[in-house]
XYZ file of C-alpha atoms in Angstrom:
712
model
C 7.475 2.893 22.626
C 11.196 3.237 23.382
C 12.046 5.931 25.950
C 14.810 8.264 24.784
C 17.215 9.839 27.296
C 16.628 13.458 28.397
C 17.909 16.139 26.043
C 19.764 19.011 27.735
C 20.961 22.433 26.630
C 24.611 21.464 27.107
C 24.128 18.694 24.519
C 23.051 21.338 22.016
C 25.968 23.613 22.892
C 28.483 20.792 22.480
C 27.354 19.960 18.944
C 27.019 23.636 17.972
C 30.722 24.308 18.565
C 32.330 26.234 15.645
C 35.058 23.645 15.013
C 32.412 21.076 13.986
C 31.278 23.326 11.087
C 27.631 22.306 11.421
C 26.657 25.790 10.276
C 27.964 24.914 6.807
C 25.242 22.286 6.465
C 22.185 24.128 7.793
C 20.502 23.997 4.384
C 20.392 20.186 4.649
C 18.696 20.485 8.033
C 16.203 23.020 6.658
C 15.253 20.751 3.765
C 14.591 17.945 6.248
C 12.305 20.353 8.123
C 10.326 21.098 4.975
C 10.477 17.605 3.445
C 11.288 14.867 5.984
C 12.337 11.335 5.034
C 14.095 12.276 1.802
C 16.709 9.964 0.298
C 20.270 11.039 -0.442
C 19.427 11.290 -4.151
C 16.439 13.535 -3.418
C 18.467 15.724 -1.050
C 21.138 16.038 -3.749
C 18.468 17.354 -6.126
C 17.106 20.063 -3.850
C 20.449 21.136 -2.326
C 22.186 20.904 -5.726
C 25.116 19.098 -4.134
C 27.341 16.440 -5.620
C 26.114 13.003 -4.572
C 29.409 11.803 -3.084
C 29.977 15.109 -1.263
C 26.498 14.952 0.195
C 27.114 11.379 1.347
C 30.075 12.530 3.460
C 28.079 15.415 4.917
C 25.125 13.183 5.803
C 27.483 10.713 7.456
C 28.960 13.514 9.554
C 25.544 14.857 10.604
C 24.444 11.324 11.499
C 27.504 10.747 13.696
C 26.781 14.018 15.498
C 23.238 12.805 16.174
C 21.572 15.653 14.259
C 19.874 13.356 11.756
C 18.947 9.684 11.611
C 18.069 7.417 8.717
C 15.792 4.451 8.165
C 15.442 2.064 5.246
C 12.574 -0.074 3.997
C 11.663 -2.069 0.911
C 8.659 -1.644 -1.363
C 7.994 -3.564 -4.572
C 9.005 -1.501 -7.592
C 11.190 0.891 -5.580
C 14.914 0.702 -4.887
C 15.582 0.379 -1.161
C 17.388 3.487 0.098
C 18.078 5.349 3.328
C 15.549 8.040 4.235
C 16.740 10.851 6.512
C 14.935 12.795 9.215
C 15.871 15.364 11.872
C 16.350 14.335 15.486
C 15.373 16.523 18.427
C 19.027 17.442 18.838
C 19.118 18.485 15.186
C 16.091 20.751 15.672
C 17.640 22.587 18.618
C 21.010 22.922 16.872
C 19.279 24.323 13.774
C 17.434 26.880 15.913
C 20.603 27.882 17.774
C 22.846 28.270 14.700
C 20.437 29.893 12.246
C 20.957 33.620 11.772
C 17.266 34.260 12.439
C 15.540 33.896 15.836
C 13.942 30.454 15.495
C 11.486 28.859 17.929
C 11.740 25.066 18.116
C 8.154 24.947 19.336
C 7.000 26.842 16.241
C 9.065 24.518 14.066
C 7.217 21.559 15.558
C 3.814 23.213 15.139
C 4.331 24.624 11.653
C 6.319 21.917 9.863
C 6.045 18.105 9.437
C 8.874 17.108 11.786
C 7.201 15.550 14.826
C 6.805 11.886 15.688
C 3.241 11.776 14.364
C 4.302 13.427 11.074
C 6.980 10.799 10.482
C 4.616 7.965 11.366
C 1.957 9.284 8.953
C 4.418 9.171 6.074
C 5.749 5.729 6.946
C 2.256 4.318 7.456
C 1.606 4.998 3.741
C 5.099 4.503 2.299
C 4.227 4.162 -1.379
C 2.388 7.486 -1.264
C 5.376 9.130 0.395
C 7.848 7.636 -2.104
C 5.859 8.884 -5.104
C 5.308 12.346 -3.632
C 8.966 12.773 -2.620
C 9.994 11.912 -6.173
C 7.411 14.353 -7.541
C 8.148 17.360 -5.337
C 11.957 17.106 -5.416
C 11.886 16.912 -9.204
C 9.463 19.843 -9.392
C 11.846 21.873 -7.219
C 15.074 20.926 -8.990
C 13.991 20.585 -12.633
C 11.740 23.597 -13.121
C 12.376 25.949 -16.064
C 14.169 29.253 -15.321
C 12.152 31.636 -13.105
C 9.537 28.962 -12.315
C 9.451 27.551 -8.799
C 7.405 25.496 -6.366
C 6.435 28.128 -3.829
C 4.382 25.940 -1.487
C 3.840 22.257 -0.727
C 1.638 20.419 1.777
C 1.470 16.673 2.421
C -1.309 15.731 3.039
C -3.894 18.410 2.247
C -7.528 18.611 3.355
C -9.931 20.696 1.293
C -12.915 21.949 3.263
C -16.002 22.964 1.320
C -19.732 23.566 1.731
C -22.518 22.198 -0.437
C -25.603 24.090 -1.632
C -27.414 23.237 1.598
C -24.638 24.813 3.647
C -23.331 21.523 5.060
C -19.586 21.323 5.598
C -17.487 18.547 4.067
C -13.813 17.629 3.718
C -12.012 15.963 0.825
C -8.514 14.657 1.532
C -5.724 14.779 -1.039
C -2.304 13.240 -0.658
C -0.646 16.581 -1.384
C -1.185 20.082 -2.754
C 1.287 22.597 -4.126
C 1.604 26.028 -5.717
C 3.672 26.628 -8.846
C 4.842 30.198 -9.424
C 5.549 31.570 -12.917
C 8.107 34.250 -13.905
C 5.300 36.843 -13.781
C 4.668 36.005 -10.128
C 1.290 34.332 -10.661
C 0.475 31.264 -8.536
C -1.139 28.087 -9.885
C -2.687 25.527 -7.537
C -2.597 21.729 -7.860
C -4.162 18.853 -5.934
C -2.342 15.485 -6.005
C -3.619 11.974 -5.344
C -1.507 8.806 -5.432
C -3.293 5.649 -6.544
C -1.293 2.752 -5.086
C -1.150 -0.242 -7.477
C -1.324 -2.771 -4.626
C -4.558 -1.222 -3.345
C -7.728 -3.154 -4.210
C -9.465 -0.275 -5.989
C -13.224 -0.670 -6.346
C -15.695 1.175 -8.541
C -17.716 2.582 -5.582
C -14.549 4.034 -4.021
C -13.562 5.853 -7.219
C -17.141 6.976 -7.820
C -17.315 8.497 -4.323
C -14.006 10.310 -4.768
C -14.920 11.728 -8.197
C -18.316 12.885 -6.923
C -16.628 14.701 -4.025
C -14.133 16.257 -6.441
C -17.036 17.568 -8.521
C -18.673 18.861 -5.336
C -15.475 20.813 -4.566
C -15.652 22.259 -8.083
C -19.234 23.371 -7.475
C -18.270 24.940 -4.135
C -15.470 26.861 -5.862
C -17.967 28.169 -8.399
C -20.285 29.372 -5.646
C -17.438 31.344 -4.050
C -16.165 32.521 -7.473
C -12.814 30.801 -7.046
C -10.689 28.936 -9.567
C -10.748 25.150 -9.245
C -7.164 23.864 -8.770
C -5.813 21.366 -11.268
C -6.049 17.727 -10.193
C -3.039 15.455 -10.802
C -3.369 11.690 -10.383
C -0.298 9.465 -10.025
C -1.185 5.875 -10.840
C 0.062 2.939 -12.928
C -0.752 2.558 -16.610
C -2.859 -0.579 -16.104
C -5.355 1.508 -14.106
C -5.673 4.367 -16.595
C -8.643 2.881 -18.460
C -10.499 2.225 -15.205
C -10.060 5.823 -14.024
C -11.003 7.169 -17.460
C -14.247 5.180 -17.447
C -15.287 6.376 -13.979
C -14.401 10.043 -14.557
C -16.197 9.977 -17.909
C -19.400 8.555 -16.399
C -19.583 11.102 -13.595
C -18.695 14.172 -15.676
C -21.100 13.170 -18.451
C -23.966 12.708 -16.001
C -23.431 16.265 -14.707
C -22.615 17.860 -18.066
C -19.120 18.959 -17.011
C -16.494 19.654 -19.678
C -12.965 18.392 -19.017
C -9.992 20.557 -19.936
C -8.600 19.939 -23.421
C -5.058 21.367 -23.417
C -4.862 21.062 -27.207
C -7.387 23.900 -27.499
C -6.340 27.582 -27.417
C -6.854 29.387 -24.107
C -10.021 31.306 -25.146
C -11.706 27.981 -25.959
C -10.837 26.602 -22.519
C -13.027 28.988 -20.543
C -15.962 26.577 -20.276
C -13.636 23.614 -19.584
C -13.537 24.228 -15.862
C -12.350 20.820 -14.642
C -8.679 20.126 -15.258
C -7.564 16.549 -14.511
C -4.416 14.774 -15.679
C -2.861 11.395 -14.958
C 0.709 10.075 -15.079
C 2.392 6.750 -14.442
C 4.420 6.835 -11.214
C 7.260 5.079 -13.058
C 7.429 7.990 -15.545
C 8.400 10.478 -12.824
C 12.001 9.389 -13.415
C 11.775 11.131 -16.816
C 11.217 14.444 -15.036
C 8.029 16.226 -14.032
C 8.472 18.809 -16.790
C 8.702 16.102 -19.430
C 5.496 15.303 -21.364
C 4.313 12.554 -18.992
C 0.867 13.955 -18.085
C -2.185 12.761 -20.015
C -5.262 15.000 -19.638
C -8.374 12.971 -18.853
C -10.100 14.536 -21.861
C -7.554 12.860 -24.157
C -7.463 9.644 -22.107
C -11.228 9.209 -22.441
C -11.101 9.875 -26.189
C -8.430 7.168 -26.492
C -10.468 4.614 -24.471
C -7.976 4.685 -21.621
C -4.890 4.211 -23.795
C -1.964 6.629 -23.651
C -0.841 8.177 -26.930
C 2.429 10.115 -26.834
C 1.019 12.957 -28.936
C -1.642 13.591 -26.263
C 0.800 13.797 -23.344
C 1.833 17.195 -22.042
C 4.317 18.765 -19.604
C 3.019 20.298 -16.398
C 3.577 23.777 -17.869
C 0.567 23.125 -20.139
C -1.698 23.478 -17.107
C -0.608 26.975 -16.065
C -3.599 28.763 -17.562
C -5.506 29.659 -14.373
C -4.205 32.002 -11.723
C -5.054 31.102 -8.139
C -6.718 33.842 -6.112
C -4.911 35.318 -3.070
C -7.437 33.570 -0.830
C -6.720 30.186 -2.408
C -2.976 30.856 -2.347
C -3.102 31.571 1.370
C -4.945 28.324 2.075
C -2.353 26.344 0.120
C 0.567 28.129 1.754
C 3.311 26.030 3.341
C 6.345 27.882 2.092
C 9.930 26.639 1.875
C 11.081 29.288 4.345
C 11.614 29.845 8.067
C 8.795 32.403 8.424
C 6.492 30.171 10.461
C 9.252 29.443 12.978
C 10.337 33.025 13.716
C 10.051 34.236 17.286
C 10.212 37.711 18.801
C 11.472 36.401 22.137
C 15.185 36.904 22.831
C 17.158 33.686 22.778
C 17.966 32.181 26.130
C 20.116 29.202 26.954
C 18.027 26.879 29.070
C 19.937 24.632 31.438
C 17.052 22.339 32.232
C 15.704 19.453 30.162
C 14.554 20.381 26.660
C 11.224 19.258 25.241
C 11.391 16.473 22.672
C 9.155 16.772 19.587
C 10.484 13.990 17.363
C 10.976 11.681 20.338
C 11.472 8.462 18.403
C 14.253 6.279 17.065
C 12.379 4.679 14.180
C 14.847 1.912 13.372
C 15.183 0.937 17.036
C 11.395 0.885 17.471
C 10.992 -1.475 14.522
C 13.914 -3.751 15.458
C 11.926 -6.344 17.506
C 9.430 -6.839 14.669
C 12.194 -6.849 12.047
C 13.970 -9.631 13.948
C 10.902 -11.863 13.844
C 9.966 -10.902 10.270
C 13.389 -11.736 8.806
C 12.726 -14.296 6.027
C 13.644 -17.842 6.991
C 12.310 -21.396 7.045
C 12.810 -22.179 10.718
C 11.504 -20.684 13.916
C 12.514 -17.003 14.127
C 15.212 -15.828 16.493
C 13.424 -13.961 19.271
C 15.078 -11.439 21.632
C 15.143 -12.504 25.271
C 11.947 -11.664 27.133
C 9.945 -10.969 23.975
C 8.139 -14.151 22.917
C 6.518 -14.194 19.501
C 3.022 -14.459 20.946
C 3.587 -11.318 23.002
C 4.742 -9.419 19.919
C 1.799 -10.706 17.879
C -0.658 -9.679 20.608
C 0.896 -6.210 20.818
C 0.551 -5.915 17.049
C -3.132 -6.852 17.170
C -3.892 -4.552 20.120
C -2.267 -1.570 18.401
C -4.743 -1.692 15.514
C -7.591 -1.386 18.034
C -5.906 1.583 19.712
C -6.089 5.314 19.063
C -5.054 6.791 15.679
C -1.449 7.319 16.771
C -1.141 3.693 17.925
C -2.454 2.474 14.574
C -0.103 4.738 12.635
C 2.845 3.658 14.773
C 2.227 -0.049 14.218
C 1.635 0.478 10.506
C 4.953 2.334 10.293
C 6.735 -0.433 12.217
C 5.462 -3.053 9.766
C 6.581 -0.853 6.869
C 10.106 -0.933 8.288
C 10.096 -4.566 9.428
C 8.599 -6.502 6.500
C 10.315 -7.271 3.210
C 8.861 -6.149 -0.110
C 7.807 -9.728 -0.922
C 6.085 -10.141 2.438
C 4.095 -6.992 1.698
C 3.233 -8.370 -1.741
C 2.002 -11.639 -0.213
C -0.323 -9.732 2.123
C -1.573 -7.556 -0.754
C -2.327 -10.640 -2.896
C -4.226 -12.339 -0.061
C -6.221 -9.173 0.619
C -7.356 -9.328 -3.001
C -7.607 -13.129 -3.393
C -8.236 -14.960 -0.086
C -7.399 -18.647 0.307
C -4.703 -18.863 -2.347
C -2.696 -22.065 -2.283
C 1.076 -22.288 -2.231
C 1.380 -22.838 -5.992
C -0.733 -19.722 -6.682
C 1.471 -17.465 -4.560
C 4.661 -18.972 -5.989
C 3.447 -18.262 -9.528
C 2.593 -14.651 -8.628
C 5.796 -13.874 -6.729
C 8.370 -15.944 -8.613
C 7.349 -16.158 -12.286
C 8.700 -19.249 -13.971
C 10.101 -20.765 -10.761
C 8.582 -23.735 -8.954
C 10.805 -23.698 -5.866
C 8.254 -23.204 -3.095
C 11.011 -22.696 -0.528
C 11.374 -19.141 -1.868
C 7.783 -18.512 -0.803
C 8.037 -20.324 2.529
C 11.030 -18.220 3.606
C 8.853 -15.124 3.302
C 5.572 -16.490 4.605
C 6.708 -18.345 7.743
C 7.573 -15.153 9.698
C 4.144 -13.739 8.782
C 2.518 -16.837 10.259
C 4.564 -16.425 13.465
C 3.407 -12.789 13.724
C -0.214 -13.933 13.234
C -0.605 -11.842 10.107
C -1.330 -14.925 7.983
C -3.016 -18.185 8.899
C -2.865 -21.575 7.203
C -6.237 -23.267 6.662
C -6.903 -26.797 5.443
C -9.651 -27.250 2.841
C -10.864 -30.729 3.676
C -12.836 -31.061 0.418
C -9.843 -30.268 -1.753
C -7.788 -32.841 -3.580
C -5.194 -34.602 -1.409
C -1.890 -32.773 -1.395
C -0.898 -29.130 -1.485
C -4.260 -27.992 -2.900
C -5.805 -28.426 0.548
C -3.391 -26.030 2.241
C -4.667 -22.473 1.841
C -3.526 -19.111 3.162
C -5.692 -16.294 4.454
C -5.063 -12.998 6.213
C -5.664 -12.588 9.921
C -7.540 -9.550 11.166
C -4.417 -7.456 12.067
C -3.099 -7.801 8.499
C -6.389 -6.536 7.064
C -6.426 -3.617 9.491
C -2.860 -2.823 8.464
C -3.879 -2.817 4.796
C -6.655 -0.336 5.597
C -4.217 1.951 7.433
C -1.646 1.580 4.642
C -4.207 2.754 2.083
C -5.785 5.484 4.202
C -9.127 3.688 4.527
C -11.509 2.605 7.257
C -11.006 -1.014 8.419
C -14.566 -1.611 7.186
C -13.189 -1.510 3.630
C -11.559 -4.903 4.206
C -13.591 -6.258 7.144
C -17.223 -7.079 7.789
C -19.209 -8.636 10.623
C -19.146 -12.405 10.806
C -22.247 -14.221 9.597
C -23.279 -15.080 13.182
C -22.998 -11.464 14.334
C -24.967 -10.279 11.326
C -27.719 -12.769 12.136
C -27.774 -11.691 15.793
C -28.270 -8.065 14.795
C -30.876 -9.018 12.226
C -32.995 -11.046 14.661
C -32.460 -8.909 17.763
C -35.531 -7.262 19.266
C -36.056 -3.976 17.404
C -35.542 -0.904 19.606
C -38.256 1.732 20.053
C -38.668 4.090 17.112
C -36.916 7.000 18.827
C -33.931 4.840 19.772
C -33.762 3.328 16.297
C -33.430 6.811 14.838
C -30.381 7.397 17.032
C -28.868 3.930 16.565
C -25.311 4.055 15.241
C -23.595 1.361 13.154
C -21.037 -0.771 14.938
C -17.616 0.843 15.036
C -14.975 -1.067 13.029
C -12.833 -0.804 16.181
C -15.368 -2.675 18.317
C -14.130 -5.836 20.033
C -17.619 -6.944 21.017
C -18.138 -8.632 17.645
C -16.154 -10.901 15.331
C -14.681 -9.392 12.179
C -13.902 -11.382 9.035
C -12.467 -10.542 5.646
C -14.964 -9.243 3.115
C -15.995 -11.546 0.272
C -15.062 -14.809 2.025
C -18.578 -15.922 2.948
C -19.228 -19.322 1.425
C -15.517 -20.021 1.012
C -15.021 -21.825 4.317
C -16.887 -23.846 6.903
C -19.386 -26.683 6.657
C -21.250 -25.267 3.640
C -18.246 -23.925 1.746
C -19.569 -24.833 -1.704
C -18.266 -21.576 -3.173
C -14.708 -22.754 -2.533
C -14.928 -25.238 -5.424
C -15.769 -22.330 -7.726
C -13.030 -20.075 -6.322
C -10.449 -22.855 -6.469
C -11.302 -23.394 -10.139
C -10.795 -19.691 -10.913
C -7.437 -19.668 -9.123
C -6.355 -22.813 -10.982
C -7.238 -21.314 -14.375
C -5.565 -17.966 -13.673
C -2.434 -19.751 -12.458
C -2.350 -21.752 -15.692
C -2.778 -18.543 -17.714
C 0.129 -16.980 -15.807
C 2.371 -20.028 -16.208
C 1.652 -20.216 -19.958
C 2.625 -16.553 -20.315
C 5.983 -17.222 -18.619
C 6.689 -20.223 -20.857
C 5.623 -18.788 -24.202
C 6.320 -15.040 -23.811
C 3.429 -14.594 -26.281
C 1.540 -12.435 -23.802
C 2.127 -10.861 -20.410
C -0.352 -10.568 -17.529
C 0.040 -7.144 -15.947
C -2.669 -7.323 -13.333
C -5.193 -9.765 -11.876
C -8.315 -8.127 -10.476
C -10.600 -9.820 -7.982
C -14.353 -10.167 -8.461
C -14.872 -7.143 -6.217
C -12.569 -4.981 -8.343
C -14.031 -6.286 -11.601
C -17.679 -5.548 -10.810
C -19.455 -2.721 -12.630
C -22.751 -1.065 -11.724
C -25.443 0.408 -13.962
C -28.954 1.842 -13.690
C -31.723 -0.723 -13.997
C -33.581 0.004 -17.297
C -36.994 -0.738 -15.743
C -36.424 0.870 -12.328
C -33.989 3.799 -12.772
C -33.752 4.334 -9.011
C -32.230 0.876 -8.653
C -28.884 -0.358 -9.868
C -27.701 -3.633 -11.328
C -24.272 -5.227 -11.402
C -22.048 -6.943 -13.903
C -20.008 -9.258 -11.692
C -17.370 -11.321 -13.512
C -15.256 -13.699 -11.440
C -12.007 -11.946 -12.334
C -10.430 -9.512 -14.759
C -6.993 -9.755 -16.341
C -5.042 -6.886 -17.868
C -2.530 -8.130 -20.405
C -0.309 -7.181 -23.320
C 0.815 -9.320 -26.253
C 4.223 -9.734 -27.837
C 2.990 -7.836 -30.912
C 1.275 -4.949 -29.103
C 2.230 -3.180 -25.891
C -1.186 -1.596 -25.430
C -2.886 -3.113 -22.369
C -6.141 -4.985 -22.921
C -8.729 -6.115 -20.417
C -10.214 -9.606 -20.313
C -13.157 -10.495 -18.068
C -13.237 -14.063 -16.720
C -16.406 -16.061 -16.030
C -15.837 -19.537 -14.595
C -18.634 -22.078 -15.105
C -18.582 -25.428 -13.294
C -21.630 -26.485 -15.317
C -23.814 -25.971 -12.247
C -25.509 -22.825 -13.622
C -28.880 -23.360 -15.292
C -30.005 -21.728 -18.533
C -32.116 -19.057 -16.819
C -29.178 -17.943 -14.648
C -26.968 -17.733 -17.715
C -29.676 -15.746 -19.509
C -29.884 -13.236 -16.620
C -26.099 -12.888 -16.541
C -25.918 -12.013 -20.231
C -28.903 -9.648 -19.954
C -26.970 -7.753 -17.262
C -24.110 -7.359 -19.730
C -26.514 -6.022 -22.372
C -28.192 -3.625 -19.920
C -24.822 -2.318 -18.734
C -23.719 -1.463 -22.269
C -27.063 0.165 -23.028
C -27.031 2.280 -19.846
C -23.388 3.382 -19.985
C -23.201 3.600 -23.798
C -19.879 1.818 -23.629
C -18.570 -1.569 -24.677
C -17.486 -4.104 -22.103
C -14.139 -5.857 -22.553
C -14.192 -9.315 -24.078
C -15.405 -11.968 -21.637
C -13.739 -15.385 -21.515
C -16.214 -17.988 -20.272
C -14.392 -21.097 -19.037
C -16.563 -24.204 -18.872
C -16.269 -27.979 -18.536
C -17.652 -29.728 -21.635
C -18.961 -29.291 -25.159
C -22.526 -29.699 -23.867
C -21.964 -26.882 -21.369
C -20.485 -24.752 -24.142
C -23.632 -25.228 -26.250
C -25.830 -24.311 -23.280
C -23.884 -21.074 -22.807
C -24.219 -20.097 -26.467
C -27.966 -20.853 -26.395
C -28.414 -18.577 -23.357
C -26.298 -15.919 -25.077
C -28.586 -16.008 -28.128
C -31.746 -15.977 -25.992
C -30.497 -12.864 -24.182
C -29.862 -11.182 -27.570
C -26.399 -10.256 -26.315
C -24.940 -10.042 -29.809
C -23.168 -6.744 -29.051
C -21.363 -8.371 -26.122
C -17.985 -9.884 -26.992
C -17.493 -13.342 -25.470
C -15.263 -16.358 -26.042
C -16.167 -19.771 -24.613
C -13.296 -22.165 -23.885
C -12.955 -25.512 -22.130
C -11.104 -25.571 -18.827
C -8.820 -28.397 -19.946
C -7.533 -26.226 -22.806
C -6.934 -23.244 -20.497
C -5.125 -25.457 -17.965
C -2.883 -26.827 -20.700
C -2.100 -23.729 -22.785
C -3.459 -20.653 -20.992
C -4.595 -17.952 -23.415
C -2.508 -19.250 -26.322
C -5.413 -21.038 -28.129
C -7.587 -17.900 -28.107
C -5.052 -15.100 -28.751
C -6.171 -14.775 -32.382
C -9.825 -14.517 -31.304
C -8.907 -11.922 -28.690
C -7.025 -9.863 -31.269
C -10.025 -9.968 -33.625
C -12.347 -8.959 -30.781
C -10.163 -5.946 -29.894
C -10.014 -4.837 -33.535
C -13.790 -5.103 -33.840
C -14.244 -3.216 -30.569
C -12.020 -0.327 -31.666
C -13.905 -0.014 -34.960
C -17.238 -0.013 -33.106
C -16.080 2.714 -30.686
C -15.091 4.965 -33.561
């Protein structure tokens, strides 16, 4: 951590001089108290200033040292400067404001401190989406409507029927006030597209959301509306999970097309919007209620979308309003003490120069093919070790390092890490196809990946059983990169890491403790350094008995061919490639209801065609012709049991196999399992490698048509 020089009262007095006219720009400083790390465009919205005029004012405030700016790059977002108040800016604001302001109360009551800034930068895509949302809500509201309160993040505390206390975290919460003065409460969650979203994670969140609803009922309070910001390729997945959980508990979702009297029993209001659609305006019809989304099988129909004003049918109670309160005012910072000019050193609350802190990592992470330029006295190994140690430190250390990587890495470097978190041991050609569609120049990839190797975020591994050449060279994430992904997505490191096989065996065969001690035995902390941590889902992919790697390599090869064929032909477009973990689906075992079964395809692709922009899902099963008939039979029975239990239809499954004989074996097992309601297509790998999905597009279109008719 860089040590900043002492801040003295005379420094504040010098910048507060009348001839500098800082008092004319206090509203900018106040907005950066309420909403730190806004861009110039977002500040222009809330201050209602001309963009070029605001640019000059921000430049002036920066030169005076009252504000600082940082910039970073995220895929899908335009890189811009984000502004925040310095300690000097806080004291100048307090000294020039017409009200008696306490800097200490500013630091306690508003998100301006070092830890507040680090929290936002540790999860940058959440912050970017929420800043876009709240500034548009503030600036684009209809006459006499206003956002009266906003908190980021927000923790909802509730008690269950047994009296146990729980907490559910949301990315934000806000109050919207109508012309009549009534307040309406909203929860907000941001679903990051790069995050490897699994069914158990969504199930847990939805169950907790329903538990909050039940707690509100017990206290006779209104349940706030829930807004989900996601990407359109995930809509169907969310619709399926919300539908399953609400159906199992008999909960009616809000249908905004119904008149208000008919909505009384619809006590759960959930809506979803594409993050990209925020640019249309938050009061535009961009929100799709989950009731309509489920009816449309996860597809978005424009007639079912609604503006946010459609959800203002429930007035929040004064108690709920008070809990949501974080007003855009100075009330929390008022002091009754007379102002005094202190001559001694002033306390720093921001106490960080973000760009300067990130500079050493940014220097090493700068894309290039050669060895990175390293500042004197800071060898790469020392920086890499500091990076690793930080993710084993306390929460502030982890947030700080996550924020530094946000500032230091390029958007493509972040994409590489996200791809390898989802698909370990990709080869160079796989990553090139994902990052640079239609280009085969691997130097574009190497420029980005070499600095990550120097920082020990990525490691190169050689698959000795692979074909000679580039196929043997594989990339995987090192432990610090996986811990960073967990921090970036607000999750425990255990989401991406598990104990190594040897450590699991040691625990399994260790002498069992006495019964009393066993009752008190705690699981190993994900921050423990006494064990070895490895990436989840890589067992069997590496080492002496890495037979699974042949299977995984075949899947990667087929998906790469499908991607390349889409770039060449433009007949279809792959939106998203899900891993086996993301693609899995659970169901209740028909013979033992207390147990669950799994449908576990090898991958899932979301795609659109040139003739239809509606996204479709395609499950992938890769068969090396090593699976016997009984195993194939059990696989197809799982598909049948899933559809029977969930009363839903699985997407079409593409089974990729090696020969005509293997194809016949698959169809025989399919018939034996009586899986006639399951939609499958069997194709040879050589055809997929050559033409991707082109040979089966007609079959896929027929399958989707049949599926829609069946669902009706």
